[in-house]
Coordinates of C-alpha atoms (C1' of nucleotides) in Angstrom, one line a residue:
Chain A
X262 CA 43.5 -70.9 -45.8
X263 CA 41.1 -67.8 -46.5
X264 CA 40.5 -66.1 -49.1
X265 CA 36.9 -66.0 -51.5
X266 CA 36.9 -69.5 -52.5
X267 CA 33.8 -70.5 -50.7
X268 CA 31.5 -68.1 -52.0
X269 CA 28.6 -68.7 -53.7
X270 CA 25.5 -67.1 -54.7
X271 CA 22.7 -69.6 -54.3
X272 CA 19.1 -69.6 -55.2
X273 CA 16.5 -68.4 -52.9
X274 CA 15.8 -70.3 -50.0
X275 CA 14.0 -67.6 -48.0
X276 CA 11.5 -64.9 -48.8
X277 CA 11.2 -62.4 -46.2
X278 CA 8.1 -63.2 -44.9
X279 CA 8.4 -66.0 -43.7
X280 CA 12.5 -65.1 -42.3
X281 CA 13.7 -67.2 -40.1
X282 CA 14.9 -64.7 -38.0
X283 CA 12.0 -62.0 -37.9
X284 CA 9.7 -63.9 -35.1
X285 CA 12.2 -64.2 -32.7
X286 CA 11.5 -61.2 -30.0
X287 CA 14.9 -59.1 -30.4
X288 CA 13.3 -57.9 -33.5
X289 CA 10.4 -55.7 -33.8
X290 CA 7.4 -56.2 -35.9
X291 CA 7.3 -55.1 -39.7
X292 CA 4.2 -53.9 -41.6
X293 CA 3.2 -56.2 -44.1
X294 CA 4.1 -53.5 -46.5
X295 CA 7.2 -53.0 -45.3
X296 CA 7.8 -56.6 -45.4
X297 CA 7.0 -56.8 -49.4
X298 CA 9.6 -53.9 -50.1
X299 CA 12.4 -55.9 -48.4
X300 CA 11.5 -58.9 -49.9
X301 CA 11.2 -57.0 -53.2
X302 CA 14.9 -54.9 -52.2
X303 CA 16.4 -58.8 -51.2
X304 CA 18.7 -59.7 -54.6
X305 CA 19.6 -63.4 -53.7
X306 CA 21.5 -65.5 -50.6
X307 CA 25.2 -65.9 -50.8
X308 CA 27.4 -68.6 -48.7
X309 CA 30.2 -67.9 -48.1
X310 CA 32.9 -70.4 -46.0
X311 CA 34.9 -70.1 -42.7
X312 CA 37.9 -68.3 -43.3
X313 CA 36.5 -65.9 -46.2
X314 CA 36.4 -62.6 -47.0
X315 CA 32.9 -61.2 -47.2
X316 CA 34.3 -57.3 -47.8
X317 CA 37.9 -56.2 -47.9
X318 CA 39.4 -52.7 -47.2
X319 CA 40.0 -50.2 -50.3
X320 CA 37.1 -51.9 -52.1
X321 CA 33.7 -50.5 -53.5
X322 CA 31.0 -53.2 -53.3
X323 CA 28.0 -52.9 -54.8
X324 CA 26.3 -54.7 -52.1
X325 CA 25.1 -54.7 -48.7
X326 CA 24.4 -58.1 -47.2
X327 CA 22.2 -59.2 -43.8
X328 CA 23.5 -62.1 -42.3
X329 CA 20.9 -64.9 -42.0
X330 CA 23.3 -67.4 -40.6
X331 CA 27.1 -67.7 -39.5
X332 CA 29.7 -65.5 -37.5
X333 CA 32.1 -62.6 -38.9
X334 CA 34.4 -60.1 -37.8
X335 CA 34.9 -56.9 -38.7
X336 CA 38.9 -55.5 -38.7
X337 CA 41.4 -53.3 -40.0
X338 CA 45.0 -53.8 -40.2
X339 CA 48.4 -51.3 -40.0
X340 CA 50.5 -51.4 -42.6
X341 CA 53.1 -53.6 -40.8
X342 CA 49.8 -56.4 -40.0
X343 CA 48.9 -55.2 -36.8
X344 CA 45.1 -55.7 -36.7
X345 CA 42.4 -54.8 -34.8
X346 CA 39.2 -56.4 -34.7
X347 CA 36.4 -53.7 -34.2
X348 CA 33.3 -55.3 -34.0
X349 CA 31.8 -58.9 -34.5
X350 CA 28.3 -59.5 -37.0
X351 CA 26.0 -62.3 -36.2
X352 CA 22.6 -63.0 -37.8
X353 CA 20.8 -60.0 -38.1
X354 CA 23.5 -57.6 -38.5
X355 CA 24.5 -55.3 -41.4
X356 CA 27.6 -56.2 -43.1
X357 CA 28.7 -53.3 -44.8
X358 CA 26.7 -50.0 -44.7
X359 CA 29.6 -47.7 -44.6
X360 CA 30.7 -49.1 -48.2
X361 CA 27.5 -48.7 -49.4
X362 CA 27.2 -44.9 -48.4
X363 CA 30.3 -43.8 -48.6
X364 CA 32.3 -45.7 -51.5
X365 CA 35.2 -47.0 -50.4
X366 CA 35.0 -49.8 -47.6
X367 CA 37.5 -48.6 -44.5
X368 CA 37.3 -52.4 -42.9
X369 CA 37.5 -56.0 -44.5
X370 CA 34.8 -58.6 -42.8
X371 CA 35.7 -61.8 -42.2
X372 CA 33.9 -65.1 -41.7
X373 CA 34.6 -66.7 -38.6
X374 CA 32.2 -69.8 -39.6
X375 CA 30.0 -70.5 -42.6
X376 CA 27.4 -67.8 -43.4
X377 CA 24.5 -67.6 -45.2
X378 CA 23.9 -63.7 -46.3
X379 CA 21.2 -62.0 -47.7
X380 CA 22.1 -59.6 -50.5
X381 CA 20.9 -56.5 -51.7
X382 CA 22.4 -54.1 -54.1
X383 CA 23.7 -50.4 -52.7
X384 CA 21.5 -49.2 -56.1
X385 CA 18.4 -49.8 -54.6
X386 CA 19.1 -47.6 -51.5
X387 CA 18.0 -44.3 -52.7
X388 CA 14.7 -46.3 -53.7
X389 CA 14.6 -47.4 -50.0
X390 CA 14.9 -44.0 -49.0
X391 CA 12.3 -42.5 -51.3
X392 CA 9.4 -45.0 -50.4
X393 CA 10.1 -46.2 -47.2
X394 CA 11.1 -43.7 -44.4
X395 CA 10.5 -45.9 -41.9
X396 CA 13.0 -48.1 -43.4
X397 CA 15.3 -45.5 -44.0
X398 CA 15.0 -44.4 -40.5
X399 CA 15.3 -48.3 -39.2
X400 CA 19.1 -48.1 -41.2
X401 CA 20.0 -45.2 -38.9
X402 CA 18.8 -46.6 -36.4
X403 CA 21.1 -49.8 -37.4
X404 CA 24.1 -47.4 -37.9
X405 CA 23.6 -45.4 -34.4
X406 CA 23.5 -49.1 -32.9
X407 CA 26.6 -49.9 -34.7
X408 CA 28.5 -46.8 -33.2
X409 CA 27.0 -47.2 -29.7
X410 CA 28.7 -51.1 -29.3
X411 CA 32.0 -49.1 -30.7
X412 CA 31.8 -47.0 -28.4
X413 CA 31.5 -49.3 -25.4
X414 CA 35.1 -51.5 -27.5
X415 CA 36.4 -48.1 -27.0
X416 CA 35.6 -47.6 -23.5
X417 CA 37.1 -51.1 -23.1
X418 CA 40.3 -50.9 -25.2
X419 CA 41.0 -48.0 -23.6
X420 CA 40.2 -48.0 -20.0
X421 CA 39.5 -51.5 -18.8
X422 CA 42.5 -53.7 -17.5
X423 CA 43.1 -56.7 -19.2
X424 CA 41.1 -58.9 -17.4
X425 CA 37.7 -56.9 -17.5
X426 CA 38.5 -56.1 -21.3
X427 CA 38.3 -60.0 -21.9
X428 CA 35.3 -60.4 -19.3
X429 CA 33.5 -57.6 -21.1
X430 CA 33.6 -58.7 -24.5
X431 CA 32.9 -62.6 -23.8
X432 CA 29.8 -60.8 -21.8
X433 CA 29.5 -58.7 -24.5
X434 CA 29.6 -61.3 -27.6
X435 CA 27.5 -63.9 -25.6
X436 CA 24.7 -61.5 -24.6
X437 CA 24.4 -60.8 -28.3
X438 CA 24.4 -64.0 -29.5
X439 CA 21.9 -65.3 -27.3
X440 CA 19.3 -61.8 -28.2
X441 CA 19.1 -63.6 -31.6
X442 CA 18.6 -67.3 -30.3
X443 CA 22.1 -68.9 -30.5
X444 CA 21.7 -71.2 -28.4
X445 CA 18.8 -73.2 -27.6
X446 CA 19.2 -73.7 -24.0
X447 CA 22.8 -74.4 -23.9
X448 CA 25.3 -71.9 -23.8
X449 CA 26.5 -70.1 -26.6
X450 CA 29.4 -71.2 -28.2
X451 CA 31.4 -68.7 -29.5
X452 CA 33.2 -69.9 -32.4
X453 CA 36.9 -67.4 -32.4
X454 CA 40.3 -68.6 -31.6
X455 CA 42.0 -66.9 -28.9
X456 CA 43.9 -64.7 -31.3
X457 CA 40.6 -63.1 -32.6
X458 CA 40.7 -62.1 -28.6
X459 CA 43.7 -60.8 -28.5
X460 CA 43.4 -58.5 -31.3
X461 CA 40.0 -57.6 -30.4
X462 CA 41.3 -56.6 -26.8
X463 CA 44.1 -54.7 -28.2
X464 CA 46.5 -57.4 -26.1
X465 CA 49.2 -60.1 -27.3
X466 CA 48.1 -63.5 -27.4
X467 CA 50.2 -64.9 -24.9
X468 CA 48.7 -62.7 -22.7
X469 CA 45.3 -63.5 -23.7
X470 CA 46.0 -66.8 -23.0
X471 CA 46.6 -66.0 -20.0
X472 CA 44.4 -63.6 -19.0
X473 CA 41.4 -66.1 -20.1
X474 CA 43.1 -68.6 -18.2
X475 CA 41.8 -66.7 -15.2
X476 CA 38.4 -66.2 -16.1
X477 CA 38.6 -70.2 -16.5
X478 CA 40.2 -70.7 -13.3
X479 CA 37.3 -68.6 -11.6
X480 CA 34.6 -71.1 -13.4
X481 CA 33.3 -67.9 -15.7
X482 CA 33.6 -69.3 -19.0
X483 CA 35.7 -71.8 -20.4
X484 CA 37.1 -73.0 -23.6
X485 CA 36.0 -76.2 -25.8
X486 CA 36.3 -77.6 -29.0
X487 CA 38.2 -74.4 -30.7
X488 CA 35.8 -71.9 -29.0
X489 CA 34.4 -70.1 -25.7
X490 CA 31.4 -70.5 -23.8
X491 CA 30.2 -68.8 -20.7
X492 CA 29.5 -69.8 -17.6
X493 CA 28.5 -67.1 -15.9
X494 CA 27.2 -64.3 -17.8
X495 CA 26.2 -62.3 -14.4
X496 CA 29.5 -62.3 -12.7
X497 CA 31.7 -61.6 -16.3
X498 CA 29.4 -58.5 -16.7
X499 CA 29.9 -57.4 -12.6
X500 CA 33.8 -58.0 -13.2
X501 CA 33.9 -55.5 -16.2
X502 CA 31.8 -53.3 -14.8
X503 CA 29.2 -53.4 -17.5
X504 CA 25.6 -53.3 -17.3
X505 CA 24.2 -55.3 -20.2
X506 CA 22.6 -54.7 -23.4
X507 CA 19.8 -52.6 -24.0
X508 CA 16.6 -54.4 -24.9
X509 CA 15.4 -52.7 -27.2
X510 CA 13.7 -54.5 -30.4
X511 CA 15.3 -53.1 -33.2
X512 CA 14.6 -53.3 -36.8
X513 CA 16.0 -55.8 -39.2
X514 CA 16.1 -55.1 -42.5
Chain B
X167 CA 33.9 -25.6 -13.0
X168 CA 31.3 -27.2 -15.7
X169 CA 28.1 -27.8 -15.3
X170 CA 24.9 -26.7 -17.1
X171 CA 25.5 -22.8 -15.8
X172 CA 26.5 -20.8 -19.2
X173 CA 23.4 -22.4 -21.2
X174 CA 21.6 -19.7 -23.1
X175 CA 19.1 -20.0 -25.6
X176 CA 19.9 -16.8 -27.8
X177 CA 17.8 -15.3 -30.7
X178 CA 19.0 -16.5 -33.9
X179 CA 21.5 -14.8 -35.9
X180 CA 21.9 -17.3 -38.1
X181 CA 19.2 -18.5 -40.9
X182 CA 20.8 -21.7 -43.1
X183 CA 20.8 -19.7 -46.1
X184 CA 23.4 -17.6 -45.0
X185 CA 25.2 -20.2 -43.1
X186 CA 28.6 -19.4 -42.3
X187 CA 29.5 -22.9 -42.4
X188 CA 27.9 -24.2 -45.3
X189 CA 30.4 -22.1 -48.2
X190 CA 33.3 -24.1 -47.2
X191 CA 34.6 -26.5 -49.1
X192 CA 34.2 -29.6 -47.2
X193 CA 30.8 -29.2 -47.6
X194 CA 28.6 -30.1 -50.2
X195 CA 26.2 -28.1 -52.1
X196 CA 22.3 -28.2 -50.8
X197 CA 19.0 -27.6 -52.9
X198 CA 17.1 -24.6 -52.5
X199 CA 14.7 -26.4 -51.3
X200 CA 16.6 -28.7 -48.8
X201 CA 17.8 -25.4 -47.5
X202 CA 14.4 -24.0 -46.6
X203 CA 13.5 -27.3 -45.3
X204 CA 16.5 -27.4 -42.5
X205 CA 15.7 -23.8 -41.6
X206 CA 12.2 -24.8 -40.9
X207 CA 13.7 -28.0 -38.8
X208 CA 16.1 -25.3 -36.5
X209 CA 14.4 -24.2 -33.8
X210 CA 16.9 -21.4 -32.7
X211 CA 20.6 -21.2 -31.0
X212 CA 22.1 -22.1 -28.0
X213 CA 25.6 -20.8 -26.4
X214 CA 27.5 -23.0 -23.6
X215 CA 30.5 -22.0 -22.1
X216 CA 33.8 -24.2 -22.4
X217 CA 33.2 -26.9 -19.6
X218 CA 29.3 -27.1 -19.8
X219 CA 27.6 -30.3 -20.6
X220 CA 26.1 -30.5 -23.7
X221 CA 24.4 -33.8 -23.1
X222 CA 24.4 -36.5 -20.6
X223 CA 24.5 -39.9 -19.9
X224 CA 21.9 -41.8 -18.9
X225 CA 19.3 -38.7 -19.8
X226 CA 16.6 -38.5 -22.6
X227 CA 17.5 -35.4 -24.7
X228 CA 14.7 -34.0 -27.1
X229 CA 17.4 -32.2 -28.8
X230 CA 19.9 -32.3 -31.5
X231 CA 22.5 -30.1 -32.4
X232 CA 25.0 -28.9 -35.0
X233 CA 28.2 -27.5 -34.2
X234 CA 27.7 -23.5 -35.4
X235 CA 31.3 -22.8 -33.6
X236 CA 33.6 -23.8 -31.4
X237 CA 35.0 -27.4 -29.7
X238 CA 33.5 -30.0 -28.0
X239 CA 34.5 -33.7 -27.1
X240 CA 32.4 -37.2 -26.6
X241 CA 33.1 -39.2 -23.6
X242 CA 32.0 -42.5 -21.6
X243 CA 32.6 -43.1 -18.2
X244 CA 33.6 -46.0 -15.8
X245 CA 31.8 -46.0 -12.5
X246 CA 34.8 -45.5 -10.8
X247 CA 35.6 -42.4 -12.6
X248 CA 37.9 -43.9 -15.0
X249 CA 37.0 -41.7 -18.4
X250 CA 37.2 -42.4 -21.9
X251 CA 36.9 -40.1 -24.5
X252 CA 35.5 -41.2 -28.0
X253 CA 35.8 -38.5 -30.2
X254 CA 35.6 -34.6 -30.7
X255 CA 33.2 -32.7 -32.2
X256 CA 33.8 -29.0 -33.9
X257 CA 31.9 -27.5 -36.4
X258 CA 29.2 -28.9 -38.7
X259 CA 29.5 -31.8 -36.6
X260 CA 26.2 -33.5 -35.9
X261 CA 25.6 -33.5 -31.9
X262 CA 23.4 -36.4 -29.9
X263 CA 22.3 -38.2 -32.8
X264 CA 22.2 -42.1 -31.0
X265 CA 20.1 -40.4 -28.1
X266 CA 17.6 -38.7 -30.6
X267 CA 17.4 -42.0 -32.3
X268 CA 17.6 -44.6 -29.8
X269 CA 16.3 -42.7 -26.8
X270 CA 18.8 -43.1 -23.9
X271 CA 22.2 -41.1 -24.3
X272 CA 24.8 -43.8 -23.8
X273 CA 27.6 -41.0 -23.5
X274 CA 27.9 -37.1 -22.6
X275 CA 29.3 -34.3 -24.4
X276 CA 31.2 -31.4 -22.8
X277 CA 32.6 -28.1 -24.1
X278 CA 36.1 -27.5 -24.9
X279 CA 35.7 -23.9 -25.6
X280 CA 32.7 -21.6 -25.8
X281 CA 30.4 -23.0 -28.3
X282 CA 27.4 -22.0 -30.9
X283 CA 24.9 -24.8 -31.9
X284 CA 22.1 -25.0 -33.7
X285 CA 18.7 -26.9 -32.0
X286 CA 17.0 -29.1 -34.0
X287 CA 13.9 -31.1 -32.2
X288 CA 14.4 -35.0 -32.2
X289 CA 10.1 -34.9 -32.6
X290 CA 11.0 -33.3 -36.2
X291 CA 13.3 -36.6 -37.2
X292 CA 10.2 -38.6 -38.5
X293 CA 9.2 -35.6 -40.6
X294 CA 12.3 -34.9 -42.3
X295 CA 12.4 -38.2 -43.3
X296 CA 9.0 -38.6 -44.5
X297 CA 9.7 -35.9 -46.6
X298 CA 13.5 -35.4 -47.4
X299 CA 14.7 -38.9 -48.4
X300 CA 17.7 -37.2 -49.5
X301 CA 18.6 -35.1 -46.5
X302 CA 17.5 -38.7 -44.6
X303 CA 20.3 -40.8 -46.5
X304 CA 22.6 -37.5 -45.5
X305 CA 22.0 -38.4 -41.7
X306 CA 22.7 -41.8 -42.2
X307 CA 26.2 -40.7 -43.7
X308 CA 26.5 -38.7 -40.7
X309 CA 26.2 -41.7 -38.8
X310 CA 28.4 -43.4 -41.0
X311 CA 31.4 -41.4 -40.9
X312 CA 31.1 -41.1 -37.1
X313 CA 31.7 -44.9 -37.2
X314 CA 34.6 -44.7 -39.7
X315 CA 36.0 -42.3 -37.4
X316 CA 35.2 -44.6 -34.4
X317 CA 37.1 -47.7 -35.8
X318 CA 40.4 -45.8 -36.6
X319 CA 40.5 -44.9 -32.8
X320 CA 39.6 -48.0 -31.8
X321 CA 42.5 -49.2 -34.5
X322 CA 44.8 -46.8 -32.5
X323 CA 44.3 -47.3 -29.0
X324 CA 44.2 -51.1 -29.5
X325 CA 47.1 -51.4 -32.3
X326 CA 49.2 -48.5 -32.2
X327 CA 52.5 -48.0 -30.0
X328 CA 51.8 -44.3 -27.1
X329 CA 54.3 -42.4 -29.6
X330 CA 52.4 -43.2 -32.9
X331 CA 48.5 -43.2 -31.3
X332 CA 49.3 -39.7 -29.9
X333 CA 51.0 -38.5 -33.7
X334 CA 47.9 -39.7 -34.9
X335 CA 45.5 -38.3 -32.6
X336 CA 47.0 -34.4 -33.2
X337 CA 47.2 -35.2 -37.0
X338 CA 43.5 -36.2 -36.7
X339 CA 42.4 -33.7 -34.7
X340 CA 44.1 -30.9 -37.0
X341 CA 42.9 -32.5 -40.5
X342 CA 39.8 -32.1 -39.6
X343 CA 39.9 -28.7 -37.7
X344 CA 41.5 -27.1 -41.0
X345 CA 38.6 -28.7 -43.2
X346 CA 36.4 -26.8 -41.2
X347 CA 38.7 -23.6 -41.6
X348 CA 39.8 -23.1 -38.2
X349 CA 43.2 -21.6 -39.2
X350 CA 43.0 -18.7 -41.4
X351 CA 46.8 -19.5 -42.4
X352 CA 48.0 -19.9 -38.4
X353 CA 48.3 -23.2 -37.4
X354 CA 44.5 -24.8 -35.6
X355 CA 44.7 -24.0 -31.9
X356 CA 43.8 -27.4 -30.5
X357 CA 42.1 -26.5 -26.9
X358 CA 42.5 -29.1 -24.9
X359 CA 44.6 -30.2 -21.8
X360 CA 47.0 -33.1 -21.6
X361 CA 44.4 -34.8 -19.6
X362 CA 41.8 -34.6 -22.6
X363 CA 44.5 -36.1 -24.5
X364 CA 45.2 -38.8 -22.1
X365 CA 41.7 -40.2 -21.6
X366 CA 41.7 -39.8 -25.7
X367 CA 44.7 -42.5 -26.0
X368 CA 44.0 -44.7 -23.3
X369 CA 47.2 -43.5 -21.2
X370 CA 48.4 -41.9 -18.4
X371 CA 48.6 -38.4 -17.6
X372 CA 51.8 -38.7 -16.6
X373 CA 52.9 -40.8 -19.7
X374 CA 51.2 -39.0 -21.9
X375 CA 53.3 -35.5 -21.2
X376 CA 56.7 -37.5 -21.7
X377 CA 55.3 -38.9 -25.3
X378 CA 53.8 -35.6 -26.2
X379 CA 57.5 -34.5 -25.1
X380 CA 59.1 -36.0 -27.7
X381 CA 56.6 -34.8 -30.0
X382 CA 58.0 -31.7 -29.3
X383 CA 61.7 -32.5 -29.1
X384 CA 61.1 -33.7 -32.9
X385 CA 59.8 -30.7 -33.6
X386 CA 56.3 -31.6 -34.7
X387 CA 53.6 -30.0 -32.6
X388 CA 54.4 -27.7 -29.8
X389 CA 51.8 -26.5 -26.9
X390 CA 51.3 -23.4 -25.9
X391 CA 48.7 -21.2 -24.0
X392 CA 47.6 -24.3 -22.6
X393 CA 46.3 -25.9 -26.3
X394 CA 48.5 -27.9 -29.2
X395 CA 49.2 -26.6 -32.4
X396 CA 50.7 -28.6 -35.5
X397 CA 54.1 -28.0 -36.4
X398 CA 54.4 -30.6 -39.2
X399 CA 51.2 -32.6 -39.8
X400 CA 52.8 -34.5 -42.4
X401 CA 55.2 -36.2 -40.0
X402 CA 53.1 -36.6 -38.0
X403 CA 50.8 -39.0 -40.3
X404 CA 53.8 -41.0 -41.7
X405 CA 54.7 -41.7 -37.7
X406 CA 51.4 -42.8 -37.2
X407 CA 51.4 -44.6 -40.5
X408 CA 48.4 -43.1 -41.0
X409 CA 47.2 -42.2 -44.2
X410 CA 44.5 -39.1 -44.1
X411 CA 41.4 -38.0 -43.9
X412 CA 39.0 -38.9 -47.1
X413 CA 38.3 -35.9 -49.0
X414 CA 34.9 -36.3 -49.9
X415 CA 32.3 -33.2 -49.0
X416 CA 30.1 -33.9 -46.7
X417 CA 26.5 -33.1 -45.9
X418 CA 25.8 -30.2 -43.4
X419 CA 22.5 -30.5 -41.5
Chain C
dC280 C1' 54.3 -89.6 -40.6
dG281 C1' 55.0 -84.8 -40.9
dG282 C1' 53.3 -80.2 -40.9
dA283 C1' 50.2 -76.7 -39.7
dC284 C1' 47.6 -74.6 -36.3
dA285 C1' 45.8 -73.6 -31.7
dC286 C1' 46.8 -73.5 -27.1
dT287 C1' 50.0 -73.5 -22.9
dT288 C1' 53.6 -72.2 -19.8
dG289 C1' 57.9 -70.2 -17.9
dA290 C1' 61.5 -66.6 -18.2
dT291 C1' 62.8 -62.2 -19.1
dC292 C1' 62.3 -57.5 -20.9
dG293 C1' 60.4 -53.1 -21.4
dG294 C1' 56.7 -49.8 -21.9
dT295 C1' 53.5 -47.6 -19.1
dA296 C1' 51.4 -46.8 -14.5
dT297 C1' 51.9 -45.0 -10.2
dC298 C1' 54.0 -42.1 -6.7
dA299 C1' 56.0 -38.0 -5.4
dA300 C1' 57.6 -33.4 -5.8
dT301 C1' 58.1 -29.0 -8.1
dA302 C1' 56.9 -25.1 -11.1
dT303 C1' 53.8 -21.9 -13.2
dA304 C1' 49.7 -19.5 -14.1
dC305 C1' 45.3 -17.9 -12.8
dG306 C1' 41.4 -16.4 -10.1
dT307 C1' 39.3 -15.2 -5.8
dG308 C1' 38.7 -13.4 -1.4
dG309 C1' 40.8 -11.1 2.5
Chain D
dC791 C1' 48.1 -6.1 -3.2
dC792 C1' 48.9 -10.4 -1.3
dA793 C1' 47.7 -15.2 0.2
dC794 C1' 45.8 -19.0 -1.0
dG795 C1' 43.6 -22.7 -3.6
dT796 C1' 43.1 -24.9 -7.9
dA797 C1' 44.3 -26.4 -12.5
dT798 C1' 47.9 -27.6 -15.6
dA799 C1' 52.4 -29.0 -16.9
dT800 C1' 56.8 -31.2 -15.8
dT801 C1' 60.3 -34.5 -14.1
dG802 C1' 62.5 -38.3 -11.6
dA803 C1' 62.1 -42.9 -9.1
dT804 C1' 60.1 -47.1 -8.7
dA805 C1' 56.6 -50.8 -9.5
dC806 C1' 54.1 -53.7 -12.3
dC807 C1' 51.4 -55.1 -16.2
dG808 C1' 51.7 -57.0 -20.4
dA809 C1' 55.0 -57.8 -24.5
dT810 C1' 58.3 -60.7 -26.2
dC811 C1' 61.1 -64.9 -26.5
dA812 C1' 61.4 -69.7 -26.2
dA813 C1' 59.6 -74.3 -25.7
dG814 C1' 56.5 -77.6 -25.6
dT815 C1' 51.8 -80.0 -26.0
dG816 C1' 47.8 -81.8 -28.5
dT817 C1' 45.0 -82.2 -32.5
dC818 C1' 43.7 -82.4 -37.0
dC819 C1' 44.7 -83.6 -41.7
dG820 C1' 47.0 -84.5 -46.0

DNA sequence: CGGACACTTGATCGGTATCAATATACGTGG
DNA sequence: CCACGTATATTGATACCGATCAAGTGTCCG
């Protein structure tokens, strides 16, 4: 399994202004200007598979992607193959910023279903920066988000007991997913195995098995077809002790 | 103790030309003319006293800081009390960025020791990058390496064993308290209490003095006048199997 | 049909939490 | 100066959460 064997770069099936994603109302309004640049900064669409590598740890890319379509994770391992998952991208996102400033990519992103990406090239962001600063300010912006969801895992890995850590981030990953439409009206379904849970939660899997088992028992989510949905979004967020999303509309570049 | 009490706005001794910060080797050269540019974005100097809030959660803060001197650490809280902290700031460190960006502070900030900060007014943000792109892409590095920082905690709290996540922790803490030059050729006084430490690692107080015990039986830190200092930093990496800070100068704002 | 993978479940082990008690230092008010 | 309260560090005993070990199930797919 894995690997980059499902990549591909395909032709252009979306220009920016008429995105897909832009009208939907977790995303604020771009100038038309603003809107030209982007499509102008926007270097192609890649597809990649479920299973790939997008970006792997040690590398430099030269590019930064937005995800149009698809799920991902982002992780790091130990040296021995403990892994941690850190964070999880879904459409809209930034997939790897930090690479692009800083060189050398710290993380690997996975896919965890098939993706389409935009694609821009880290060359062009000093452009960005020169002509745009309300774009350059909207990639802050997207890296401040970035560290405000890591600092909630944090929060989590380190203080919650098992069973809110898994309540929190099923509350967490499904609140997300449905700001950006994935769903219709049907719940979302979130497409990880129960051993992306463990090592996001920082717990084995047996116990994750477990300690999912419970939240199923109490009728709060449960688990189909190789992935979660919820239930009850409400009473997951009261169990962690979480109080939901901001609702801001933020930029998407 | 804490509180807002030993807040003082003070006259500034400081202009950024003759930074005492900005010589060191960790950070990297500015233009003349960035240079004038953040003196005209400081607004002036404020002291707290170790234990005084810096920022809190929940409030809108029209200020931004940079560490001048002294410690300071990042925390979220449970509502019942249970406390998390994210990371520690010391000097040249970048203070309240997410709130100036995103409005709400999602965290608070205390002193560790007596402190001297720069003030920077969040109203001033749009300006600086309207017209300082480059000084605009050196925030978002900021922001950047706060998130790098961020997901090799998370790594550590999730992955790591008590013994290895607090060998890390110190090593961290020390690496980047001797970039800074908080030595001289002594050892960095760390100041915090076991306590700090413990809501750091996820643990236990209690657990936490038995692992830092052995920390000391092995002869690699030792604590004393209620603070930790480094005995061996180098062992202290390879136990945590971790492999360094990256090198690279960074930008001082 | 066999093998890989994801999910389950029970038994046992061990790392960490919790409880409890003591020691030391420090600051403050009597 | 002493008495007291508070904060910090320390240590032992015990409890429990979550890790590990060991099977076993179901499903998909070559």
């Amino acid at each position: 399994m894995s690997g980059q064997n499902g990549r591909s770069l395909s032709a252009r099936r979306y220009s920016c202004e008429n995105c897909p994603l832009r009208p939907l109302p977790a995303f604020r309004a771009f100038e038309k200007q603003e809107l030209v640049f982007v499509n102008g900064f926007k270097k192609g669409e890649l597809t990649v598979d479920k299973g790939d590598t997008v970006l792997v740890e040690g590398s430099h890319s030269a590019h930064l992607y937005t995800v149009l379509s698809g799920w991902a994770f982002r992780y790091k391992l130990l040296p021995d193959g403990r892994r941690q998952i850190l964070n999880y991208s879904m459409p809209g996102d930034l997939i790897g910023l930090q690479g692009s400033l800083m060189g050398e990519m710290q993380h690997s992103v996975e896919a965890l279903s098939p993706m389409l990406l935009c694609l821009f090239e880290r060359e062009a962001l000093p452009e960005l920066y020169r002509s745009h600063p309300g774009l350059a300010y909207d990639i802050t912006w997207i890296a401040s988000r970035e560290e405000r969801m890591l600092d909630e895992n944090l929060l989590s890995v380190g203080r919650r007991t098992a069973l809110e850590r898994a309540a929190y981030l099923i509350a967490f990953i499904s609140s997300r997913g449905r700001a950006v439409g994935l769903n219709g009206r049907t719940p979302v379904q979130i497409p990880i195995t129960q051993q992306h849970l463990a090592d996001t939660l920082g717990l084995s899997l047996v116990h994750t098995n477990k300690t999912i088992r419970k939240l199923m028992d109490r009728k709060l989510i449960f688990w189909r077809d190789g992935g979660c949905e919820v239930v009850d979004n409400e009473r997951l967020k009261e169990l962690a002790r979480w109080e939901g999303l901001s609702e801001d509309r933020r930029p998407l570049i």
